[in-house]
Short mmCIF file of C-alpha atoms in Angstrom, two decimals:
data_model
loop_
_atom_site.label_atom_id
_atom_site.label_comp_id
_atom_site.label_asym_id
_atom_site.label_seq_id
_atom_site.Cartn_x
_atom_site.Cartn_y
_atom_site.Cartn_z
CA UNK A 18 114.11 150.84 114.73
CA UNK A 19 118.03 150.13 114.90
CA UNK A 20 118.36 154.11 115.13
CA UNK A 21 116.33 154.07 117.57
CA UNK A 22 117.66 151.51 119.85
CA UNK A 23 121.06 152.43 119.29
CA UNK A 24 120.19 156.03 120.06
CA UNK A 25 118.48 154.99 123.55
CA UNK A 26 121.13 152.38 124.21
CA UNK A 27 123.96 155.41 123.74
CA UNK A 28 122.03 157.60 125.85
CA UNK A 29 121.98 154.97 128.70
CA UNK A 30 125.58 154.04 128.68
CA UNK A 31 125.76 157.87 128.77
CA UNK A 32 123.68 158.50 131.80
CA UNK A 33 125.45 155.48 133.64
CA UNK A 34 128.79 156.83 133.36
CA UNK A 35 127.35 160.15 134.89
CA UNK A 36 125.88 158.56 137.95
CA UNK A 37 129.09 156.66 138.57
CA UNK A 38 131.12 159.67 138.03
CA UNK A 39 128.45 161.66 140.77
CA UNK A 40 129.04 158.75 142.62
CA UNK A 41 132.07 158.30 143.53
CA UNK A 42 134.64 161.25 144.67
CA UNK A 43 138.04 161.07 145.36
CA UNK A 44 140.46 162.62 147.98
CA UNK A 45 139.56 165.98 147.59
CA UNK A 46 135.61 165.24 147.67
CA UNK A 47 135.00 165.90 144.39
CA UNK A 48 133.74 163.93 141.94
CA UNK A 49 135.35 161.74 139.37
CA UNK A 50 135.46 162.36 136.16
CA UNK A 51 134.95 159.34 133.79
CA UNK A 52 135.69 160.08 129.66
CA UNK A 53 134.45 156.92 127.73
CA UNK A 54 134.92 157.85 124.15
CA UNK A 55 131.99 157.05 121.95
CA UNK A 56 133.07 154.24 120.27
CA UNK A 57 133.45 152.72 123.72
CA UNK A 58 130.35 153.29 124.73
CA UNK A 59 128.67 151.54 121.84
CA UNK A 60 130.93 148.33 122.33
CA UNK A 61 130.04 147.94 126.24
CA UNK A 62 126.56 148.57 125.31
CA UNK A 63 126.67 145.65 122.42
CA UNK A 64 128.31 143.63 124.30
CA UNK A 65 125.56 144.43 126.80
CA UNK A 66 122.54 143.49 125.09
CA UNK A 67 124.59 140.62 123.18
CA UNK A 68 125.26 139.16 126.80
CA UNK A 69 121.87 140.01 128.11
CA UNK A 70 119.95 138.28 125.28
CA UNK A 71 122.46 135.09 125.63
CA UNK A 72 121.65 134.71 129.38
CA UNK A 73 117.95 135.56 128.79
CA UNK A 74 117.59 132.91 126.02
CA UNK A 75 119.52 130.12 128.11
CA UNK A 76 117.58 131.12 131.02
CA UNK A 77 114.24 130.69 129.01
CA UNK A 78 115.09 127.39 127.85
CA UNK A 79 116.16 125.46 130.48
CA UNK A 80 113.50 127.40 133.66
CA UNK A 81 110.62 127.61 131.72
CA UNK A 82 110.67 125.02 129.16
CA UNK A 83 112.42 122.15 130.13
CA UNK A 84 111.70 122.73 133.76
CA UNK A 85 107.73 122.82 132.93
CA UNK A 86 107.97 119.69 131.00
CA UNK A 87 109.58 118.26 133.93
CA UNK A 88 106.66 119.32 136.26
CA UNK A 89 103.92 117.26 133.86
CA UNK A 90 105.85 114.33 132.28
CA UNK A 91 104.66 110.93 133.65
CA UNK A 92 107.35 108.21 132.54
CA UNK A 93 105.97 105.96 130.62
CA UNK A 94 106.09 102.37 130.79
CA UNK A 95 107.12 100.18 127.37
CA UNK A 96 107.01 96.36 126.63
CA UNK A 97 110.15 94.49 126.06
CA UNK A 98 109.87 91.05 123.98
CA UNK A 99 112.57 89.10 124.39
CA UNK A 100 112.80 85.87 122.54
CA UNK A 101 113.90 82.52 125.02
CA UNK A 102 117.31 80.85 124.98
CA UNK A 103 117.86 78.06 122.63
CA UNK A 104 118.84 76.06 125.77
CA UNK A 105 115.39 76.70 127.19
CA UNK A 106 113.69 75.55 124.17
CA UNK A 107 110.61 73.39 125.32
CA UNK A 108 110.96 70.53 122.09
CA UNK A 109 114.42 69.89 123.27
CA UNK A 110 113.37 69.17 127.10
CA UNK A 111 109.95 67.28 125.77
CA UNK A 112 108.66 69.78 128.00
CA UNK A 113 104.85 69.12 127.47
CA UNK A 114 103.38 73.20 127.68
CA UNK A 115 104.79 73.84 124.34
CA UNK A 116 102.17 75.97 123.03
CA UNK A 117 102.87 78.07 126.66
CA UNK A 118 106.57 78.20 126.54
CA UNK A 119 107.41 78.71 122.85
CA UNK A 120 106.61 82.43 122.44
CA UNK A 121 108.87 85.55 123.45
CA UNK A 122 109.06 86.50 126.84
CA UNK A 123 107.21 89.88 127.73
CA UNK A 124 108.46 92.48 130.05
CA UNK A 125 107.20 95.40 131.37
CA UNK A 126 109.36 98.02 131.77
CA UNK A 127 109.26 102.18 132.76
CA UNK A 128 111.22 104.02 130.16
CA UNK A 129 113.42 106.29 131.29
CA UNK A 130 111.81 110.13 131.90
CA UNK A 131 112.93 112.33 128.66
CA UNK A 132 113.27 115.12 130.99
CA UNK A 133 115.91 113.41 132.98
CA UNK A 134 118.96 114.98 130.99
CA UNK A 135 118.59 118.42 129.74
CA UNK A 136 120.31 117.32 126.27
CA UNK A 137 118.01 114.45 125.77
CA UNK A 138 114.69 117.16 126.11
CA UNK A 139 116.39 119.47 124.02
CA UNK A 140 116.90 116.52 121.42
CA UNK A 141 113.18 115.63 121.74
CA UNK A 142 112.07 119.06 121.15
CA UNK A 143 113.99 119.23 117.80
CA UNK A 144 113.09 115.74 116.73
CA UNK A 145 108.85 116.77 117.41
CA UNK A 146 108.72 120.68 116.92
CA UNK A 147 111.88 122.25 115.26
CA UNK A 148 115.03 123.98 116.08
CA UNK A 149 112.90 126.57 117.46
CA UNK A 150 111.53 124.59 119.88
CA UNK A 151 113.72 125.68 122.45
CA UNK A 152 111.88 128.87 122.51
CA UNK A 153 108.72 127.54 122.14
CA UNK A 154 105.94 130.49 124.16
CA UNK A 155 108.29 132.87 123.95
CA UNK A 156 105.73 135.11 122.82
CA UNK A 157 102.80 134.34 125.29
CA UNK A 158 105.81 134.63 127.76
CA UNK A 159 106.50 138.13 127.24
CA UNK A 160 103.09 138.98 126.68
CA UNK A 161 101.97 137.42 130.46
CA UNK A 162 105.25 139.51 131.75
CA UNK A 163 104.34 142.67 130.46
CA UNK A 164 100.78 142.75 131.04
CA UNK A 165 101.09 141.02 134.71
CA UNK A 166 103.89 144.10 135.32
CA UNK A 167 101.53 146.68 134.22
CA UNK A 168 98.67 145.70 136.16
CA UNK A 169 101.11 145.14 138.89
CA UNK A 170 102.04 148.84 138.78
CA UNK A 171 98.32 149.66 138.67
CA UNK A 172 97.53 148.03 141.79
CA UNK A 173 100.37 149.01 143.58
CA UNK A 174 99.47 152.27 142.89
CA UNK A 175 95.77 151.98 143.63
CA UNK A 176 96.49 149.91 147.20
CA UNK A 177 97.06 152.25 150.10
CA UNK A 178 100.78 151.87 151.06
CA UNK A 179 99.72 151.36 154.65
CA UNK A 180 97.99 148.36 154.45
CA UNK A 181 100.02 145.68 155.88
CA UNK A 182 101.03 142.68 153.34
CA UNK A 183 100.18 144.66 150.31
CA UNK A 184 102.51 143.10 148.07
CA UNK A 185 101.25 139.55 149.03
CA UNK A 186 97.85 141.47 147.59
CA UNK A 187 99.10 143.55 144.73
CA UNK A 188 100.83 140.31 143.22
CA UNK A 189 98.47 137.56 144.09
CA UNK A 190 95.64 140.46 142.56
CA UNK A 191 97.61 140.48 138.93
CA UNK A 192 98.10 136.60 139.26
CA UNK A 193 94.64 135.84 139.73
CA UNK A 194 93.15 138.27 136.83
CA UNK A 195 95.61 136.97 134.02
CA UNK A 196 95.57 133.08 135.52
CA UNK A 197 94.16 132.10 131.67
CA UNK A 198 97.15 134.25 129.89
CA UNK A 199 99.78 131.78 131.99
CA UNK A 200 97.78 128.45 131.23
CA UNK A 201 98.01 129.83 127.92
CA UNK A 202 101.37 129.97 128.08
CA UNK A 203 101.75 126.61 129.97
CA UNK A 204 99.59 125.18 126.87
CA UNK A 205 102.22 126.16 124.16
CA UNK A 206 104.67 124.99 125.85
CA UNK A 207 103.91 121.30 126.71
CA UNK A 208 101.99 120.58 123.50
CA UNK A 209 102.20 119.61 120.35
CA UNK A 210 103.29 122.50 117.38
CA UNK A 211 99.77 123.94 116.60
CA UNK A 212 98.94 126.81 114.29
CA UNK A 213 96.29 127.89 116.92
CA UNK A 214 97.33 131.31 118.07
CA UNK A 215 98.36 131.64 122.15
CA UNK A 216 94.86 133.88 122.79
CA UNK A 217 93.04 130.28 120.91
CA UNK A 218 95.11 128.23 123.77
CA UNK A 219 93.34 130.28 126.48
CA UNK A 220 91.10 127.28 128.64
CA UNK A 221 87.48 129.28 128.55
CA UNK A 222 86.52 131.42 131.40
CA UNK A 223 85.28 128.32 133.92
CA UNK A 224 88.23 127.33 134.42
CA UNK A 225 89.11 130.29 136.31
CA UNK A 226 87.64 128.77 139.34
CA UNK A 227 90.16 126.02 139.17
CA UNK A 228 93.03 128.61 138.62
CA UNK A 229 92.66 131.24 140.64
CA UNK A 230 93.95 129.67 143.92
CA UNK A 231 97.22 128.21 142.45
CA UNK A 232 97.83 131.33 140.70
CA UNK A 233 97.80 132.83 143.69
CA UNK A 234 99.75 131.03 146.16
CA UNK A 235 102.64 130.90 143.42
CA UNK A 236 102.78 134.38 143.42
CA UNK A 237 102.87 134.94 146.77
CA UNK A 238 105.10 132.14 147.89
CA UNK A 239 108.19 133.97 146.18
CA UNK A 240 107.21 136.82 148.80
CA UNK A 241 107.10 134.72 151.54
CA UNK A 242 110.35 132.93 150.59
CA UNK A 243 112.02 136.66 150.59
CA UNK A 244 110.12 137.66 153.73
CA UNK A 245 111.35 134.92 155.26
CA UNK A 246 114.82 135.26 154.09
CA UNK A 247 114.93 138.86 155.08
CA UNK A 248 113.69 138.28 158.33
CA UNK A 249 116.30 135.56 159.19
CA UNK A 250 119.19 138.28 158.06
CA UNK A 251 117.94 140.39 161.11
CA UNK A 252 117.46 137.14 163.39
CA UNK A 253 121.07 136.01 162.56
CA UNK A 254 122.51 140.21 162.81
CA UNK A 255 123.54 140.20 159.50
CA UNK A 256 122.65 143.20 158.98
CA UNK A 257 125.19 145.02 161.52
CA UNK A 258 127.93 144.01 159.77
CA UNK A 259 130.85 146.45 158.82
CA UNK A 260 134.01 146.41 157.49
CA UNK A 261 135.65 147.83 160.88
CA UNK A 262 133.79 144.95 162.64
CA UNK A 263 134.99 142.35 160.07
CA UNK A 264 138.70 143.66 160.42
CA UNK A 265 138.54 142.79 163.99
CA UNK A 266 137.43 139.55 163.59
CA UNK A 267 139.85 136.42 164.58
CA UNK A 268 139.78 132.46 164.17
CA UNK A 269 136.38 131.80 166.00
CA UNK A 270 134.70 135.32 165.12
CA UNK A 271 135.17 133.88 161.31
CA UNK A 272 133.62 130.29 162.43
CA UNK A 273 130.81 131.76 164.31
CA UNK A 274 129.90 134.01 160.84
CA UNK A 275 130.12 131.36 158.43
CA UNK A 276 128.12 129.26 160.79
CA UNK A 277 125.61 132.07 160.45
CA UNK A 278 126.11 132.87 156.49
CA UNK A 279 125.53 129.00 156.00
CA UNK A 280 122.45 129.26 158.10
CA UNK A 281 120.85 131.59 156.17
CA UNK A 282 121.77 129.57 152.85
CA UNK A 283 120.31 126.78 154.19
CA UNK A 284 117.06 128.55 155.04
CA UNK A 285 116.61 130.51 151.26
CA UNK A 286 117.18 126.63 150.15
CA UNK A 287 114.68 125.49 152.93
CA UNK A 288 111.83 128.01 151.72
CA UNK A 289 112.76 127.41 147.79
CA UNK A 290 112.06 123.63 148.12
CA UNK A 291 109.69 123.82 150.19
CA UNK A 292 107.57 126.97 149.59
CA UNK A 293 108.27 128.00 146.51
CA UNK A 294 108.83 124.86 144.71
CA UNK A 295 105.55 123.50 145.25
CA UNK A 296 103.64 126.24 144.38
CA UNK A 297 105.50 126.77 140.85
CA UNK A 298 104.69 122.68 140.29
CA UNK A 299 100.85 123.18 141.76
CA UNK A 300 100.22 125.63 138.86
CA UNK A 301 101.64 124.18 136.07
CA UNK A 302 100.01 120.70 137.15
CA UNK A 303 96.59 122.39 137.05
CA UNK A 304 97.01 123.71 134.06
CA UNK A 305 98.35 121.13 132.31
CA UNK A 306 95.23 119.18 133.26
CA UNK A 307 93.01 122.11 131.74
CA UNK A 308 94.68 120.59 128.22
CA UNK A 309 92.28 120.66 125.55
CA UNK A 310 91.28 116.98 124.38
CA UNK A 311 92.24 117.88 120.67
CA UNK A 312 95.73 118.99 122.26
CA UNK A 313 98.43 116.51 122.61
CA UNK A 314 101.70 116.93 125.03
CA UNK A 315 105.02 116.46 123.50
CA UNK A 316 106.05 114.30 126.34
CA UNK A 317 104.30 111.36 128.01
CA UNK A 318 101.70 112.41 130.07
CA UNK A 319 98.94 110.90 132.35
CA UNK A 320 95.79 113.09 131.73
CA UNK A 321 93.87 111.57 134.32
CA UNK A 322 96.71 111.94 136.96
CA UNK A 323 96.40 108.49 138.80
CA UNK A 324 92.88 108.47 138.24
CA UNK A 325 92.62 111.70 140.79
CA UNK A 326 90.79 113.50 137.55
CA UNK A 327 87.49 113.14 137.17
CA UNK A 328 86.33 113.72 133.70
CA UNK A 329 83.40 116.63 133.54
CA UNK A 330 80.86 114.06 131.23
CA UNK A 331 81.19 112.12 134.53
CA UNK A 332 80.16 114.88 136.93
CA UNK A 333 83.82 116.16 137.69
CA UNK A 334 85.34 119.58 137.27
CA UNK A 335 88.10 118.05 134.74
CA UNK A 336 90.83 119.80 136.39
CA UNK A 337 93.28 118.37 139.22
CA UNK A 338 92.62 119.60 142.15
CA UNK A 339 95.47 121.98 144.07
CA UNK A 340 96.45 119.39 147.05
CA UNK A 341 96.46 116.25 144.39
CA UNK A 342 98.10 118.54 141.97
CA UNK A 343 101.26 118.06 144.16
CA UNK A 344 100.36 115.04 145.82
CA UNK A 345 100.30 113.56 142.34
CA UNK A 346 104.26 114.60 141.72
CA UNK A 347 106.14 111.73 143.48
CA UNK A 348 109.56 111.84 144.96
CA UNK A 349 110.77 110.83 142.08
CA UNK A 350 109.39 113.65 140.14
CA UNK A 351 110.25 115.82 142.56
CA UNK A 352 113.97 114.57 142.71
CA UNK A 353 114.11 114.49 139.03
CA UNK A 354 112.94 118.05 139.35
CA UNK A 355 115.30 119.20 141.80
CA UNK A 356 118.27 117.73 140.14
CA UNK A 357 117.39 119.60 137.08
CA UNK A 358 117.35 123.12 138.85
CA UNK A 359 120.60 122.38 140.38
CA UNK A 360 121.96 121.57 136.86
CA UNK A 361 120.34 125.36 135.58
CA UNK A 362 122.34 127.07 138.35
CA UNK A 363 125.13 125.38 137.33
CA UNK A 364 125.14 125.88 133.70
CA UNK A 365 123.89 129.72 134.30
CA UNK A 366 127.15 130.37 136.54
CA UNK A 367 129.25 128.52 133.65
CA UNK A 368 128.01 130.92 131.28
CA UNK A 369 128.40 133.78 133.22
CA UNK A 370 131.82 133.05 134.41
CA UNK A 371 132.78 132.89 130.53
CA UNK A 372 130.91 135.93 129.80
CA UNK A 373 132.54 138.20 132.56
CA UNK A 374 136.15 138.48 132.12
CA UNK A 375 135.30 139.47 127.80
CA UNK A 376 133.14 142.61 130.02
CA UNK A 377 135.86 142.96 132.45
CA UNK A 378 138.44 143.07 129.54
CA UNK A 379 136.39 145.21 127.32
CA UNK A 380 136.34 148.01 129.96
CA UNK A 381 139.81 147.36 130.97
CA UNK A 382 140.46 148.99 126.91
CA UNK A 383 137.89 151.10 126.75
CA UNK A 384 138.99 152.78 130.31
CA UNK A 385 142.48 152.15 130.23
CA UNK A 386 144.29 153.64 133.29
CA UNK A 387 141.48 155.45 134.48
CA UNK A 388 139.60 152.28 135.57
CA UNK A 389 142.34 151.36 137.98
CA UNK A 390 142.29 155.04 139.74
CA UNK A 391 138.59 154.86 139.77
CA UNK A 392 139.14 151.90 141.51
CA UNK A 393 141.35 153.21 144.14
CA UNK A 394 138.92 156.03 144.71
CA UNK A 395 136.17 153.87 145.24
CA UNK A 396 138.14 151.89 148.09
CA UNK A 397 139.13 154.66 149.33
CA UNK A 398 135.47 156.36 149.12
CA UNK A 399 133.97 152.41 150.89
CA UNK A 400 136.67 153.04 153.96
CA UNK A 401 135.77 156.25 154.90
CA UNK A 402 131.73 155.51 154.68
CA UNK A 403 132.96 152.57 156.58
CA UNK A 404 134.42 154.94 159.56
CA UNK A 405 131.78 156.79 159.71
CA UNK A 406 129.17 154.58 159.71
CA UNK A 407 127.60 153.91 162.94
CA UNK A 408 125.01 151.27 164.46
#
């Protein structure tokens, strides 16, 4: 297995050099050629994987498992007994409700969310399900990824490719037909270690009714976020920029583009919280209320949502339903929620910034002068598209 991947990973590096050597041409408009020796092509593809898996794994952990317990923790409230003042003491003041006054004083008070702090849910996971805990699904993960792809690609090749909105169809379509996989998934997660295997987790095949429609909306609301996006790049003329128009550009030129640049920004944050945000939340909500009975959550949660779930002995479906599911996620949630994505980004462009300049310096060695003339070449190859490109 090591042969093998080591054998596909050296033919990849290989093929990459060759499309950036066909790529780019220099002076005489003919091709650079790019000699990586082989022991520098099995470093940059190490350190490849080694940086991929890092970023994958912190990515996991922090968007899809601490970010789903976010989305179904209820803070819980706790009782604090504190005993009265020796000042306040009834039999010194002949006060005559001593029977009333005599006993601790009782408080109720709502503990702080685990979820609140990244290290504190990371802490809780190891304390109730391991060191491994961080990766908790993992394997239901990649098992809804793959299959959901696959099906994806079946679809998309089935659908006509003139029908209008037929990714919106393709996507919602793969969604919908492996809803129980993700609840599945969603199950492991935010419960308690089990040795019940992640097919076991699956809610039965009723439940699909209460699915479906969240499924679907989540995957078509990152669609609609990118539609939207795109479409405000053309509204704004974003996309007749050039580098000969940006080289004429003065004092307000520069103003009037970041003004547009930062309008855009705010827009893809706009649809995100928005859009896409409560869609992602909707989903997990409903199926964390499809939790078995026998199943318990490793942080506090309200099964009956506010009393918006009706059980199924009493006549109810059992499930939330999809408006309450996000009606039931207060502002508080919510800005506990958002918070915690903005800390992600954060910690994801720490990690990167770390990880880039050990690439940067490991093809600075393996290439050694050769990476600053291919470079040069590829400036020089940008300008002259640039002159010749026309709108």
């Amino acid at each position: 297995m090591v042969g093998y991947v080591g054998h596909v990973g050296h033919a990849l590096v290989r093929r990459g050099v060759q499309a950036a050597s066909e790529g780019f041409k220099n002076g005489d408009g003919k091709p650079v050629e790019i000699k990586i020796p082989g022991w520098g092509q099995a470093l940059l593809f190490t350190t490849f994987i080694v940086f991929t898996v890092i970023l994958s794994s912190l990515e996991y952990t922090l968007k899809d498992v601490v970010a789903t317990l976010a989305m179904v923790e209820s803070p819980s409230a706790e009782i604090a007994l504190t005993s009265p003042p020796e000042d306040a003491d009834p039999l010194m003041k002949n006060d005559g409700n001593v029977e009333e006054n005599a006993g601790p004083n009782v408080t109720l008070v709502r503990a702080k969310p685990i979820t609140s702090k990244i290290r504190t849910t990371l802490r809780h996971l190891k304390s109730q399900a391991g060191p491994l805990s961080k990766w908790r699904g993992l394997v239901p993960f990649i098992f809804y990824n793959f299959t959901h792809a696959f099906v994806t690609k079946i679809l998309d090749a089935v659908i006509p490719g003139f029908i209008p909105g037929r990714f919106f169809i393709f996507s919602s379509l793969s969604a919908v037909l492996l809803a129980r996989v993700h609840a599945a998934w969603t199950h492991t997660v935010i419960s308690m270690p089990s040795n019940k295997r992640f097919w076991r987790r699956m809610p039965p095949a009723s439940s699909w009714r209460q699915l479906a429609l969240p499924a679907a909306v989540k995957a078509c609301a990152g669609y609609a976020s990118l539609y939207v996006a795109v479409g405000f790049v053309y509204v704004l003329r974003l996309n007749r920029l050039n580098g000969n128009e940006l080289a004429t550009y003065k004092g307000v030129d520069w103003f009037l583009l970041a003004l547009r640049v930062t309008s855009l920004v705010a827009v893809v944050l706009l649809s995100a919280l928005f859009v896409t945000l409560p869609a992602i939340v909707t989903l997990v909500r409903v199926e964390a209320s499809l939790l078995p009975e026998d199943s318990e959550c490793i942080v506090p949660f309200d099964r009956s949502f506010a009393g918006k779930v009706v059980p199924a002995i009493l006549g109810g479906s059992g499930a939330i339903g999809f408006v309450d599911a996000w009606r039931s996620f207060n502002w508080e949630a919510r800005r506990r929620l958002v918070f915690l994505y903005v800390k992600i980004t954060l910690v994801m462009f720490a990690v990167m910034i770390i990880l880039m300049p050990i690439m940067v310096f490991e093809i600075w060695v393996v290439m050694g002068p050769a990476l600053q003339k291919l470079v040069a070449d590829a400036q020089g190859q940008v300008s002259a598209q640039g002159e010749m490109h026309t709108w």
